Tab-separated table of C-alpha atoms in Angstrom:
chain	number	residue	atom	x	y	z
A	5	MET	CA	1.025	91.392	47.591
A	6	SER	CA	3.406	90.314	50.330
A	7	GLU	CA	6.422	92.426	51.198
A	8	ALA	CA	8.831	89.690	50.081
A	9	GLU	CA	7.217	89.278	46.658
A	10	ILE	CA	9.543	90.265	43.841
A	11	ILE	CA	8.027	92.135	40.908
A	12	TYR	CA	9.689	91.982	37.497
A	13	THR	CA	9.334	94.469	34.668
A	14	SER	CA	8.576	93.312	31.144
A	15	SER	CA	12.167	93.931	30.080
A	16	GLU	CA	13.484	91.774	32.931
A	17	VAL	CA	11.116	88.954	31.985
A	18	TYR	CA	11.770	88.976	28.245
A	19	SER	CA	15.517	89.090	28.896
A	20	ARG	CA	15.201	86.125	31.264
A	21	LEU	CA	13.128	84.154	28.740
A	22	GLY	CA	15.256	85.152	25.760
A	23	VAL	CA	12.318	86.518	23.765
A	24	SER	CA	11.356	89.913	22.374
A	25	GLY	CA	8.993	92.334	24.077
A	26	SER	CA	6.290	91.682	21.502
A	27	THR	CA	6.574	87.921	22.031
A	28	LEU	CA	6.204	88.362	25.795
A	29	ARG	CA	3.095	90.496	25.200
A	30	LYS	CA	1.689	87.761	22.958
A	31	TYR	CA	2.283	85.124	25.663
A	32	SER	CA	0.657	87.354	28.299
A	33	ASP	CA	-2.318	88.079	26.031
A	34	VAL	CA	-2.917	84.362	25.391
A	35	LEU	CA	-2.940	83.644	29.138
A	36	GLU	CA	-5.207	86.633	29.807
A	37	ARG	CA	-7.718	85.382	27.228
A	38	GLU	CA	-7.956	82.208	29.326
A	39	GLY	CA	-8.752	84.259	32.423
A	40	TYR	CA	-5.299	84.677	33.948
A	41	ASP	CA	-4.736	88.145	35.321
A	42	VAL	CA	-1.297	89.690	34.856
A	43	ARG	CA	-1.059	92.655	37.194
A	44	LYS	CA	-0.637	96.121	35.707
A	45	ASN	CA	0.765	99.193	37.416
A	46	SER	CA	-0.822	102.642	37.522
A	47	ARG	CA	0.647	103.398	34.084
A	48	GLY	CA	-0.915	100.279	32.548
A	49	ARG	CA	2.357	98.386	32.264
A	50	ARG	CA	2.470	94.713	33.157
A	51	GLU	CA	4.244	93.695	36.340
A	52	TYR	CA	5.222	90.049	36.636
A	53	THR	CA	5.586	87.901	39.732
A	54	GLU	CA	7.749	84.788	39.867
A	55	PHE	CA	4.559	82.728	39.459
A	56	ASP	CA	3.673	84.676	36.292
A	57	VAL	CA	7.111	83.970	34.851
A	58	VAL	CA	6.858	80.252	35.673
A	59	LEU	CA	3.452	80.064	33.945
A	60	ILE	CA	4.848	81.741	30.849
A	61	GLU	CA	7.807	79.340	30.852
A	62	GLN	CA	5.348	76.427	31.022
A	63	LEU	CA	3.323	77.957	28.187
A	64	VAL	CA	6.433	78.135	26.018
A	65	GLU	CA	7.475	74.549	26.811
A	66	LEU	CA	4.000	73.122	26.193
A	67	SER	CA	3.651	75.004	22.912
A	68	LYS	CA	6.826	73.339	21.601
A	69	GLN	CA	5.135	69.927	21.601
A	70	ASP	CA	3.898	68.573	18.273
A	71	GLY	CA	0.430	69.820	17.391
A	72	MET	CA	0.260	72.159	20.388
A	73	THR	CA	-0.722	75.774	19.779
A	74	LEU	CA	-0.256	78.593	22.263
A	75	GLU	CA	-4.019	78.676	22.751
A	76	LYS	CA	-4.211	74.953	23.558
A	77	ALA	CA	-1.250	75.264	25.917
A	78	ALA	CA	-2.886	78.230	27.685
A	79	LYS	CA	-6.129	76.257	28.096
A	80	MET	CA	-4.186	73.362	29.640
A	81	ILE	CA	-2.409	75.689	32.057
A	82	ALA	CA	-5.672	77.411	32.998
A	83	LYS	CA	-7.270	74.047	33.700
A	84	GLN	CA	-4.259	72.796	35.674
A	85	PHE	CA	-4.219	75.875	37.916
A	86	GLY	CA	-7.993	76.320	38.153
A	87	ILE	CA	-8.035	79.643	36.326
A	88	ASP	CA	-11.569	80.643	35.350
A	89	ASN	CA	-12.278	82.119	31.947
A	90	LYS	CA	-14.950	84.630	32.954
A	91	LYS	CA	-15.239	85.999	29.405
A	92	GLU	CA	-16.095	82.580	27.976
A	93	GLU	CA	-18.592	81.914	30.790
A	94	SER	CA	-20.389	85.228	30.342
A	95	GLN	CA	-20.661	84.785	26.585
A	96	GLY	CA	-22.122	81.313	26.870
A	97	SER	CA	-24.457	81.856	29.821
A	98	ASP	CA	-27.396	83.449	27.996
A	99	PRO	CA	-29.278	80.990	25.781
A	100	VAL	CA	-30.869	83.846	23.782
A	101	PRO	CA	-28.414	85.361	21.303
A	102	TYR	CA	-27.706	89.049	21.879
A	103	GLN	CA	-29.269	90.175	18.597
A	104	MET	CA	-32.530	88.329	19.322
A	105	GLN	CA	-32.981	89.933	22.756
A	106	TYR	CA	-33.931	93.251	21.226
A	107	GLN	CA	-36.130	92.094	18.362
A	108	PHE	CA	-39.293	91.780	20.474
């Protein structure tokens, strides 16, 4: 983190976006499921950078399009910014299903 980087609290971000705290958490969770990492402080609370806020704003705008879900919008953003979904990769990397590994 550079010295000039501004960090926003959740309350600052949801006030800026005009949404509730639970809605902001939902937006953050959707992005995190696609591999985006929202920083958390030592108390486990999310801390947002300007880039984080811009991504969330894009997520909201994309999700307003006809037929676009939050999940689809998050996938598009992840692809656009080259965000890797490590969870999806690790689940799909082993050709032998987990249950079958221990049957032998």
